[in-house]
Amino acid sequence: MTVIYNREDKIFRGVVTGGALTSLIVLGLIGVFLFMRGAQIFGDKGIQFITGTNWTAGSGDGVIPDDFSIGAMLVGTIVVSLIALVIAVPLAIGGALYLEFYAPRRIRRTLVTLLDLAASIPSLIFGLWGIEIFTGFGERWAVLINNWLGFIPIFSVEFDNFGRSPFIAGCVLGSLIIPITTSVAREVYSRTPRDLVDTCYALGGNKWGALRAVVIPYGKSGVIGGAMLGLGRALGETVAVYLLLNLVFRYNFRILESEGGNVASLIATKFGEATEYELNALVAAGFVLFLLTLVVNMTATTIVQRSTPRA
Amino acid sequence: MSSETAATVEPQTPWSTPRAIRIRTTSVVALSAAFAVVVVLFTGVAGIDGWAITFMGLSIVVVLARTSRAGSKERKDALMRVIITSAAVTAFAPWLSIFGSVILKGYLGIRPNFFSQDMRTTTPDDFLEFGGALHAIVGSLLMVLIASAITLPLGILSGVYLTEVRGRLTFLVRFVVQSMSGVPSIVAGLFIYTTWVTATESFSAFAGALALAVLMLPTVARTAEEVLKLVPEDLRAAGYALGARQWRTAFMVVIPTVRSGLTTAAILGVARVIGETAPLLLTSLSNSALRFHPFDGPIASLPTYVFGYLQIGTEYAIARAWTGSLVLLAIVFVLFTLARRFGGKDKR
């Protein structure tokens, strides 16, 4: 069927298309502007910018040269986000299964409402809660883990100071992404065809049998997508990490040591007193972070879109 | 009238758990909870977290003991019930704890002056009877208003494109909007810093609003699409059948039908950005005085207020931060309630 539009409608369609394309344009502009501002640094440092660990502001007269690279912060970003993911995903799956299949109906409605609300608690409040409330618990767990599993390199520490560690930041980021991951997982699980579940019961299966045979496999790709959305959020998290971690510029894989940082918190920390050149370096760091999260989010989007049949 | 009495029929619920079993289950749970308390009191296990872990461990033991004579299928089912419930409790604990602690610690500072004064003549360490967050609340509202004014039309256009125009770029637009929702907030701040702030050479509420708009657009666009999708195809057909052009149908039939749904889109967008801190640190900075001018220099906002006083770290400064968080959370809560109220209206 071919539709012929008159002039009015063509204008309408043009305007609407233009409006719809703003997000594409903005996304493109973000990339272009950040890259232009950071280009100088990429030119000066090359690949060293993402592998080196130094972040030294020069003395200005050239005695101490400027040396900016974000390797340590990239590692920190990934370590903290992975901890968050390892903690959040199993709990979120448990939470989603509970809400969909175990919770009494009355509790469930309240919890689902609260869950939606929790997904929009500002990360700043998570940071506040992290340093004021959670750190006490986190330190105790860190000591326990170190006592029992200290022989494994990542759980060893150099100094017996367990506060402000990637582990604690990871736990708080994990709490931060639990609501969003749980609600995506719950969405997916709730779309399991009722017939399949009933068939399981009819064949003599019990609840866990139905979950294992039907619900969990059915929701697998959706849950992976939800986890990646959570990962995207954790990678770009600024204030919570800023409040919870001391910036230390070296590769740190010991998650209980009180040092770390991530790219986003680096930008927030150094922004205030940066020189012109350092600012460019910060923008370059922002560009790297932008690319990283974009790749993660696009992958997540593709997975989620493929797993949810469009109405 | 006959004299024999009619037998009264008691309503039966054969599917529900018998009372005796319910009492037994409750008492077993209560006993293990009590036992966990004893463990916490007399061993090295400490705190509410220690109690919870002991309790979960005990529950698993109890379940295993009770199903020891049942088949492996039943045992697994009972075991997984305990494990999934424990995981759920652990997953919900952090944010329930956040709601609790923000309310408990924040309400101390809720006084009239918190909403009527700024911090121009107050030092962070003054008693809570002095100073307030009026400037921060006003600044936040100002920025969010400007951001909404920018994103709402764009978001609706984007939704209209996806549901009415349905052009060749549908897939691309949907994909980009979805990916854009993952742009880290600090990157949005940097973007506005490198463009607007650098060009105008001044931090301002407008710059902050632009950064928030970048973050708000995907939420508004996506919600608008969801809402417009609910409009029945018949309504559009009716519009065309009456001789209306596509644009008239869109603006006079489709959009008015979902007016309250679009309000929901705007509200959810505002809820998404009202607590954003990182972009404001790079675009609007903060201020301790009440300002209204959107283009004139740094301006306060609730998130930067909380962030700033948290950084100062003294007793009363932190109390102010908690109160600021409570106000922030209350705003998000009110917005959500409004969104639900409006969102329910369109659904028939």
XYZ file of C-alpha atoms in Angstrom:
659
model
C 0.000 0.000 0.000
C 1.427 3.361 -0.890
C 0.285 6.337 1.053
C 0.447 9.785 -0.461
C 0.940 12.620 1.986
C 0.050 16.207 1.175
C 2.208 19.195 2.045
C 0.887 19.745 5.552
C 1.530 16.164 6.455
C 4.972 16.232 4.916
C 5.876 19.204 7.104
C 4.420 17.413 10.122
C 6.418 14.295 9.376
C 9.564 16.332 8.822
C 9.236 18.191 12.127
C 8.502 15.037 14.078
C 11.404 13.214 12.460
C 13.652 16.128 13.344
C 12.481 16.007 16.956
C 13.030 12.281 17.117
C 16.528 12.626 15.755
C 17.659 15.050 18.476
C 18.680 12.165 20.696
C 20.838 10.796 17.887
C 22.326 14.240 17.287
C 22.985 14.860 20.981
C 24.629 11.472 21.338
C 26.804 12.231 18.315
C 27.680 15.698 19.592
C 28.716 14.322 22.983
C 31.176 12.017 21.261
C 32.481 14.695 18.884
C 32.970 17.443 21.466
C 34.577 15.229 24.070
C 36.876 13.769 21.437
C 37.875 17.188 20.087
C 38.698 18.497 23.529
C 40.578 15.332 24.426
C 42.340 14.918 21.081
C 45.442 16.748 22.277
C 45.928 14.254 25.088
C 45.314 11.261 22.851
C 47.922 12.717 20.494
C 50.456 13.341 23.254
C 50.085 10.084 25.117
C 48.730 7.622 22.585
C 47.851 4.215 23.978
C 49.756 5.092 27.149
C 46.789 7.189 28.206
C 44.755 4.093 28.957
C 47.558 1.848 30.182
C 49.667 4.174 32.328
C 48.946 4.731 36.003
C 50.256 8.227 36.693
C 48.144 11.307 37.189
C 50.623 14.039 37.954
C 49.920 17.697 37.425
C 53.162 19.351 36.322
C 54.686 22.291 38.115
C 53.901 24.589 35.207
C 57.517 25.657 34.600
C 58.357 22.307 33.040
C 60.522 21.004 35.903
C 57.937 18.372 36.651
C 56.186 17.500 33.397
C 52.463 16.866 33.172
C 51.729 13.175 33.098
C 48.139 12.068 32.800
C 46.896 8.534 32.239
C 43.913 6.603 33.476
C 45.008 2.954 33.520
C 44.656 2.640 37.284
C 41.249 4.284 37.234
C 40.029 2.056 34.402
C 41.064 -1.004 36.376
C 39.365 0.496 39.429
C 36.182 1.117 37.425
C 36.073 -2.456 36.200
C 36.970 -4.033 39.558
C 34.322 -2.099 41.473
C 31.661 -2.744 38.830
C 32.429 -6.459 38.736
C 32.126 -6.711 42.516
C 28.815 -4.906 42.267
C 27.638 -7.282 39.561
C 28.716 -10.438 41.400
C 26.773 -9.293 44.448
C 23.750 -7.841 42.710
C 22.873 -10.383 40.033
C 22.197 -13.479 42.187
C 20.327 -11.385 44.735
C 18.310 -9.661 42.033
C 17.363 -12.992 40.463
C 16.320 -14.270 43.895
C 14.365 -11.091 44.544
C 12.600 -11.258 41.188
C 11.682 -14.936 41.560
C 10.431 -14.263 45.066
C 8.263 -11.352 43.971
C 6.805 -13.237 41.020
C 6.336 -16.712 42.495
C 6.663 -16.827 46.273
C 5.510 -13.553 47.791
C 2.011 -13.367 49.277
C -0.114 -11.107 47.099
C -0.438 -8.266 49.595
C 3.265 -8.043 50.376
C 4.029 -8.272 46.692
C 2.117 -5.162 45.662
C 3.778 -3.057 48.335
C 7.216 -4.391 47.508
C 6.821 -3.820 43.773
C 5.816 -0.205 44.392
C 8.740 0.285 46.740
C 11.043 -1.376 44.228
C 10.072 1.131 41.534
C 10.731 3.899 43.993
C 14.059 2.366 45.006
C 15.194 2.305 41.392
C 15.076 6.078 41.435
C 16.804 6.745 44.753
C 19.545 9.185 43.752
C 23.000 7.618 43.835
C 24.076 10.437 46.124
C 21.835 9.007 48.845
C 23.386 5.593 48.288
C 26.769 7.236 48.825
C 25.582 8.943 52.004
C 24.124 5.683 53.303
C 27.328 3.918 52.264
C 29.678 6.022 54.344
C 27.396 6.702 57.276
C 25.659 3.349 57.716
C 27.040 0.569 55.561
C 30.772 1.052 56.148
C 30.414 -0.331 59.685
C 29.001 -3.629 58.405
C 31.265 -3.712 55.391
C 34.435 -3.359 57.423
C 33.420 -6.239 59.666
C 32.759 -8.488 56.679
C 36.041 -7.415 55.119
C 37.932 -8.422 58.263
C 36.182 -11.805 58.277
C 36.907 -12.422 54.594
C 40.514 -11.423 55.111
C 40.870 -13.758 58.108
C 39.456 -16.790 56.370
C 40.374 -16.244 52.739
C 43.392 -13.981 53.081
C 45.626 -16.526 51.376
C 43.893 -15.791 48.055
C 45.768 -12.817 46.563
C 42.727 -10.623 45.869
C 41.636 -10.875 49.516
C 45.044 -10.072 50.968
C 45.894 -6.634 52.319
C 49.036 -4.627 52.782
C 47.738 -2.503 55.630
C 45.158 -3.568 58.199
C 42.810 -0.757 57.324
C 39.589 -2.088 55.906
C 37.512 1.040 55.394
C 37.088 2.805 52.042
C 37.967 -0.268 50.005
C 36.770 -1.331 46.539
C 34.918 -4.134 48.318
C 32.763 -1.680 50.272
C 32.266 0.562 47.249
C 31.347 -2.534 45.246
C 28.770 -3.583 47.849
C 27.172 -0.137 47.770
C 27.163 -0.080 43.964
C 25.669 -3.564 44.105
C 22.853 -2.246 46.295
C 22.486 0.590 43.809
C 21.933 -1.687 40.821
C 19.833 -4.323 42.597
C 16.550 -2.410 42.126
C 16.969 -1.868 38.370
C 18.213 -5.415 37.750
C 15.445 -6.878 39.901
C 12.745 -4.957 38.132
C 14.003 -5.946 34.659
C 14.264 -9.583 35.770
C 10.785 -9.478 37.269
C 9.376 -8.043 34.039
C 10.910 -10.882 32.056
C 9.859 -13.610 34.489
C 6.323 -12.292 34.595
C 6.099 -12.760 30.838
C 6.747 -16.501 31.047
C 3.838 -18.170 29.258
C 1.431 -19.315 31.934
C 0.670 -22.521 29.965
C 4.250 -23.705 30.208
C 4.319 -23.233 33.971
C 0.966 -24.977 34.356
C 2.174 -27.828 32.173
C 5.017 -28.330 34.594
C 2.638 -28.556 37.529
C 0.380 -30.889 35.553
C 3.291 -33.207 34.950
C 3.784 -33.450 38.694
C 6.475 -30.841 39.030
C 6.618 -28.643 42.087
C 7.440 -24.946 42.201
C 11.196 -25.266 41.963
C 10.785 -27.795 39.175
C 8.731 -25.290 37.188
C 11.182 -22.484 37.893
C 14.173 -24.527 36.844
C 12.642 -26.118 33.791
C 10.692 -23.175 32.391
C 10.940 -19.805 34.070
C 14.689 -19.417 34.527
C 15.686 -20.607 31.038
C 12.918 -18.494 29.516
C 14.121 -15.363 31.277
C 17.817 -15.939 30.779
C 18.608 -13.420 28.073
C 16.367 -10.796 29.632
C 18.172 -11.171 32.930
C 21.538 -10.905 31.194
C 20.326 -7.699 29.559
C 19.130 -6.348 32.895
C 22.460 -7.182 34.485
C 24.265 -5.325 31.719
C 22.047 -2.285 32.205
C 23.077 -2.440 35.846
C 26.709 -2.787 34.795
C 26.372 0.308 32.624
C 25.092 2.219 35.616
C 27.850 0.948 37.866
C 30.575 1.834 35.359
C 29.479 5.451 35.152
C 28.702 5.984 38.831
C 30.325 9.114 40.195
C 29.316 10.459 43.569
C 28.843 7.193 45.430
C 32.343 6.079 44.447
C 33.739 9.547 45.072
C 32.423 9.436 48.626
C 33.519 5.866 49.308
C 36.985 5.516 47.800
C 40.324 7.236 48.185
C 41.881 7.967 44.818
C 45.182 6.102 44.608
C 46.910 5.957 41.275
C 48.162 2.427 40.931
C 46.764 -0.864 39.746
C 44.904 -2.345 42.658
C 43.452 -5.828 42.452
C 43.331 -6.354 46.232
C 39.716 -5.566 46.820
C 39.957 -5.181 50.603
C 42.781 -2.617 50.489
C 41.605 0.913 51.153
C 42.593 2.428 47.841
C 41.010 2.659 44.436
C 38.835 4.997 42.448
C 37.096 5.037 39.110
C 37.169 7.221 36.034
C 33.997 9.122 36.887
C 35.120 9.948 40.414
C 38.525 10.989 39.041
C 36.768 13.576 36.890
C 34.691 14.853 39.808
C 37.727 15.010 42.118
C 40.192 16.735 39.845
C 37.760 19.026 38.047
C 37.826 21.816 40.598
C 41.507 22.689 40.602
C 42.531 21.469 37.161
C 44.728 23.475 34.816
C 43.715 23.892 31.184
C 45.789 20.902 30.068
C 44.588 18.731 32.932
C 41.003 19.627 32.063
C 41.597 18.344 28.556
C 42.913 15.131 30.074
C 39.772 14.858 32.199
C 37.608 15.332 29.129
C 39.641 12.649 27.354
C 38.984 10.354 30.329
C 35.305 11.201 30.009
C 35.428 10.234 26.336
C 36.898 6.815 27.184
C 34.210 6.302 29.826
C 31.548 7.376 27.334
C 32.712 4.809 24.779
C 32.925 2.082 27.409
C 29.421 2.623 28.732
C 28.022 3.091 25.233
C 29.335 -0.310 24.159
C 27.960 -1.959 27.298
C 24.583 -0.272 26.941
C 24.216 -1.000 23.258
C 24.970 -4.648 23.902
C 22.456 -4.666 26.746
C 19.828 -2.958 24.589
C 20.332 -5.442 21.783
C 19.993 -8.377 24.163
C 16.903 -6.989 25.877
C 15.216 -6.059 22.603
C 15.884 -9.479 21.156
C 14.464 -11.200 24.221
C 11.280 -9.154 24.504
C 8.841 -9.741 21.679
C 7.531 -6.390 20.478
C 3.812 -5.949 20.861
C -43.221 -22.480 58.406
C -41.408 -25.665 59.278
C -39.810 -25.909 62.659
C -36.636 -27.811 61.799
C -33.544 -25.652 61.729
C -31.605 -25.389 58.542
C -28.074 -26.732 58.734
C -25.681 -23.822 58.387
C -22.969 -24.383 55.846
C -19.547 -23.314 56.984
C -17.464 -22.032 54.093
C -14.602 -24.445 53.550
C -11.200 -23.585 52.122
C -9.605 -26.928 51.433
C -6.794 -25.306 49.410
C -5.463 -23.198 52.273
C -2.894 -24.444 54.761
C -4.494 -26.104 57.811
C -4.271 -24.146 61.020
C -2.188 -26.731 62.866
C 0.489 -26.697 60.177
C 0.516 -22.920 60.066
C 1.053 -22.747 63.826
C 3.830 -25.315 63.593
C 5.598 -23.418 60.804
C 5.338 -20.125 62.654
C 6.671 -21.604 65.860
C 9.599 -23.254 64.071
C 10.483 -19.936 62.424
C 10.141 -18.102 65.743
C 12.278 -20.693 67.525
C 15.076 -20.456 64.985
C 14.906 -16.660 65.155
C 15.209 -16.830 68.938
C 18.045 -19.314 68.676
C 19.841 -16.955 66.289
C 19.506 -14.198 68.904
C 21.125 -16.517 71.455
C 23.955 -17.236 69.042
C 24.530 -13.525 68.516
C 24.517 -12.869 72.274
C 26.895 -15.646 73.290
C 29.275 -16.177 70.386
C 31.523 -14.036 68.224
C 28.799 -13.509 65.628
C 27.647 -9.925 65.962
C 25.085 -7.439 64.822
C 21.901 -7.632 62.864
C 23.774 -8.968 59.842
C 25.238 -11.788 61.928
C 21.770 -12.589 63.203
C 20.341 -12.665 59.690
C 23.057 -15.000 58.432
C 22.646 -17.334 61.424
C 18.906 -17.338 60.940
C 19.203 -18.183 57.253
C 21.675 -20.974 57.997
C 19.364 -22.352 60.681
C 16.385 -22.260 58.353
C 18.285 -24.333 55.821
C 19.198 -26.882 58.499
C 15.603 -27.039 59.735
C 14.262 -27.507 56.232
C 16.774 -30.263 55.494
C 15.880 -32.006 58.749
C 12.151 -31.809 58.112
C 12.354 -33.123 54.589
C 14.889 -35.802 55.389
C 12.368 -38.546 54.746
C 10.843 -36.934 51.648
C 12.120 -37.511 48.147
C 14.958 -35.483 46.687
C 12.501 -33.473 44.582
C 10.607 -32.247 47.642
C 13.815 -31.532 49.510
C 15.152 -29.411 46.666
C 11.873 -27.519 46.419
C 11.837 -26.705 50.137
C 15.518 -25.792 50.077
C 15.141 -23.455 47.121
C 12.184 -21.788 48.774
C 14.399 -20.874 51.713
C 17.314 -19.813 49.500
C 15.211 -17.644 47.203
C 13.429 -16.012 50.124
C 16.778 -15.311 51.804
C 18.172 -13.828 48.593
C 15.100 -11.635 48.280
C 15.402 -10.415 51.859
C 19.083 -9.630 51.289
C 18.285 -7.855 48.036
C 15.618 -5.719 49.657
C 17.547 -4.982 52.833
C 19.804 -2.190 51.485
C 17.119 0.045 50.097
C 14.733 -0.589 52.960
C 17.621 0.385 55.220
C 18.123 3.525 53.132
C 14.465 4.542 53.433
C 14.654 3.924 57.170
C 17.906 5.715 57.869
C 17.096 8.739 55.713
C 13.804 9.189 57.542
C 15.234 8.588 61.018
C 18.277 10.804 60.585
C 16.710 13.387 58.335
C 13.658 14.356 60.308
C 15.761 16.041 63.021
C 16.434 18.922 60.685
C 12.918 19.303 59.356
C 12.021 22.702 60.775
C 10.266 25.701 59.263
C 13.558 27.506 58.800
C 14.844 24.659 56.639
C 12.318 25.685 54.020
C 12.442 29.446 54.516
C 16.117 30.399 54.858
C 19.284 30.014 52.855
C 22.822 29.572 54.164
C 24.122 33.056 53.400
C 24.635 34.089 57.009
C 24.874 30.662 58.564
C 27.988 28.562 58.974
C 27.599 24.810 58.390
C 28.185 24.140 62.062
C 25.466 26.391 63.432
C 22.593 24.705 65.201
C 19.840 23.373 63.003
C 17.562 26.212 64.145
C 19.546 28.464 61.827
C 19.835 28.388 58.084
C 18.051 26.177 55.630
C 17.892 24.835 52.156
C 15.462 27.218 50.508
C 18.119 28.282 48.010
C 18.860 24.660 47.143
C 15.202 23.748 46.694
C 14.582 26.807 44.524
C 17.706 26.119 42.451
C 16.749 22.497 41.891
C 13.218 23.403 40.886
C 14.451 26.105 38.527
C 16.849 23.758 36.760
C 14.356 20.927 36.576
C 11.729 23.284 35.135
C 14.060 24.489 32.391
C 15.155 20.933 31.668
C 11.512 19.816 31.394
C 10.680 22.697 29.085
C 13.452 21.503 26.758
C 12.918 17.752 26.933
C 9.158 17.451 27.071
C 8.479 18.621 23.470
C 11.443 16.644 22.151
C 10.461 13.537 24.057
C 6.881 13.711 22.843
C 8.017 14.282 19.248
C 10.215 11.245 19.570
C 7.282 9.209 20.875
C 5.028 10.513 18.098
C 7.662 9.540 15.534
C 7.786 5.999 16.864
C 4.028 5.524 17.045
C 2.481 7.819 14.407
C 5.002 8.564 11.692
C 6.663 5.138 11.914
C 9.345 6.137 9.449
C 12.361 4.233 8.262
C 14.422 5.290 11.269
C 12.104 3.727 13.848
C 14.548 1.035 14.846
C 17.478 3.448 14.978
C 15.614 6.027 17.077
C 14.445 3.409 19.542
C 17.947 1.982 19.801
C 19.605 5.370 20.273
C 17.107 6.482 22.913
C 17.692 3.241 24.781
C 21.487 3.546 24.594
C 21.375 7.203 25.534
C 19.674 6.352 28.789
C 22.967 4.765 29.785
C 25.146 7.817 29.267
C 26.904 8.365 32.608
C 25.701 11.514 34.285
C 29.229 12.862 34.648
C 29.710 12.588 30.885
C 26.591 14.672 30.331
C 28.092 17.234 32.688
C 31.415 17.218 30.848
C 29.620 17.641 27.521
C 27.790 20.753 28.675
C 30.972 22.007 30.298
C 32.960 21.711 27.065
C 30.201 23.367 25.048
C 27.921 25.759 26.902
C 30.025 26.618 29.965
C 33.174 27.088 27.902
C 31.331 29.210 25.355
C 29.585 31.462 27.868
C 32.494 31.375 30.303
C 30.158 31.038 33.234
C 28.604 28.330 35.341
C 24.870 28.803 35.519
C 21.509 27.252 36.252
C 20.883 27.050 32.525
C 24.032 24.999 31.984
C 22.922 22.672 34.772
C 19.484 22.397 33.183
C 21.021 21.490 29.814
C 23.035 18.696 31.417
C 19.914 17.427 33.178
C 18.006 17.622 29.891
C 20.502 15.249 28.256
C 19.801 12.733 31.021
C 16.071 13.325 31.068
C 15.366 13.005 27.347
C 15.621 9.199 27.078
C 13.266 8.645 30.019
C 10.659 11.048 28.665
C 10.950 9.707 25.111
C 10.611 6.100 26.177
C 7.689 6.689 28.503
C 5.953 8.830 25.869
C 6.315 6.002 23.366
C 4.915 3.446 25.814
C 1.967 5.701 26.521
C 1.203 6.558 22.883
C 1.305 2.868 22.035
C -1.744 2.405 24.259
C -3.910 4.521 21.949
C -6.206 2.117 20.097
C -5.706 1.969 16.337
C -9.468 2.553 15.905
C -9.120 6.102 17.204
C -6.592 6.940 14.505
C -8.748 5.268 11.874
C -11.715 7.285 13.114
C -9.689 10.457 12.780
C -8.730 9.644 9.200
C -12.294 8.577 8.395
C -13.526 11.993 9.450
C -11.193 13.429 6.870
C -8.484 14.637 9.200
C -4.908 14.786 8.018
C -2.291 12.806 9.869
C -1.033 15.844 11.782
C -4.534 16.804 12.875
C -5.232 13.250 13.971
C -1.987 13.181 15.928
C -2.456 16.519 17.649
C -6.206 16.575 18.104
C -7.047 12.933 18.683
C -4.035 10.862 19.700
C -2.147 13.239 21.986
C -5.202 14.578 23.883
C -6.263 10.976 24.551
C -3.103 10.288 26.500
C -2.629 13.719 28.053
C -2.307 12.367 31.573
C 0.023 9.610 30.374
C 2.306 12.243 28.905
C 2.206 14.037 32.244
C 3.450 10.789 33.737
C 6.308 10.803 31.224
C 7.312 14.283 32.327
C 7.062 13.387 36.019
C 9.167 10.263 35.617
C 11.753 12.315 33.743
C 11.892 14.823 36.594
C 12.186 12.011 39.148
C 15.068 10.606 37.126
C 17.150 13.789 37.252
C 16.165 15.600 40.437
C 18.837 13.777 42.426
C 21.632 13.934 39.861
C 24.736 15.358 41.465
C 27.690 14.714 39.200
C 26.619 16.825 36.200
C 25.773 19.766 38.439
C 29.242 19.687 39.968
C 30.574 20.574 36.514
C 27.876 22.948 35.314
C 26.036 24.839 38.037
C 28.428 24.365 40.972
C 26.802 25.503 44.204
C 25.972 28.602 46.144
C 24.899 29.421 49.654
C 22.588 32.275 48.724
C 19.147 32.296 47.195
C 19.309 33.053 43.442
C 16.705 33.083 40.729
C 18.596 34.135 37.626
C 19.131 31.188 35.269
C 22.144 32.670 33.427
C 23.925 34.478 36.191
C 26.634 32.465 37.878
C 26.671 29.411 40.132
C 23.447 28.355 41.781
C 22.620 25.937 44.568
C 20.666 22.710 44.168
C 19.535 20.023 46.583
C 22.028 17.358 45.454
C 25.013 19.704 45.588
C 23.725 20.963 48.950
C 23.760 17.424 50.362
C 27.077 16.660 48.689
C 28.702 19.849 49.959
C 27.658 19.484 53.588
C 28.576 15.822 53.574
C 32.076 16.841 52.490
C 32.382 19.302 55.369
C 31.788 16.355 57.635
C 31.068 18.009 60.989
C 28.127 16.893 63.083
C 25.608 19.538 62.108
C 26.778 19.658 58.502
C 26.078 15.934 58.179
C 22.707 16.418 59.861
C 21.926 19.007 57.194
C 22.975 16.535 54.511
C 20.585 13.904 55.907
C 17.743 16.390 56.010
C 18.512 17.447 52.442
C 18.403 13.785 51.420
C 15.067 13.346 53.152
C 13.625 16.288 51.237
C 15.066 14.897 48.001
C 13.622 11.457 48.671
C 10.282 12.976 49.622
C 10.185 14.870 46.327
C 10.932 11.678 44.388
C 8.238 9.881 46.368
C 5.644 12.574 45.696
C 6.546 12.581 41.998
C 6.082 8.825 41.870
C 2.728 8.987 43.573
C 1.649 11.652 41.101
C 2.915 9.567 38.189
C 0.869 6.590 39.368
C -2.190 8.745 39.845
C -1.930 10.186 36.334
C -0.748 6.961 34.796
C -3.824 5.106 35.970
C -6.199 7.558 34.338
C -5.641 6.664 30.699
C -6.004 2.949 31.141
C -9.515 1.774 30.535
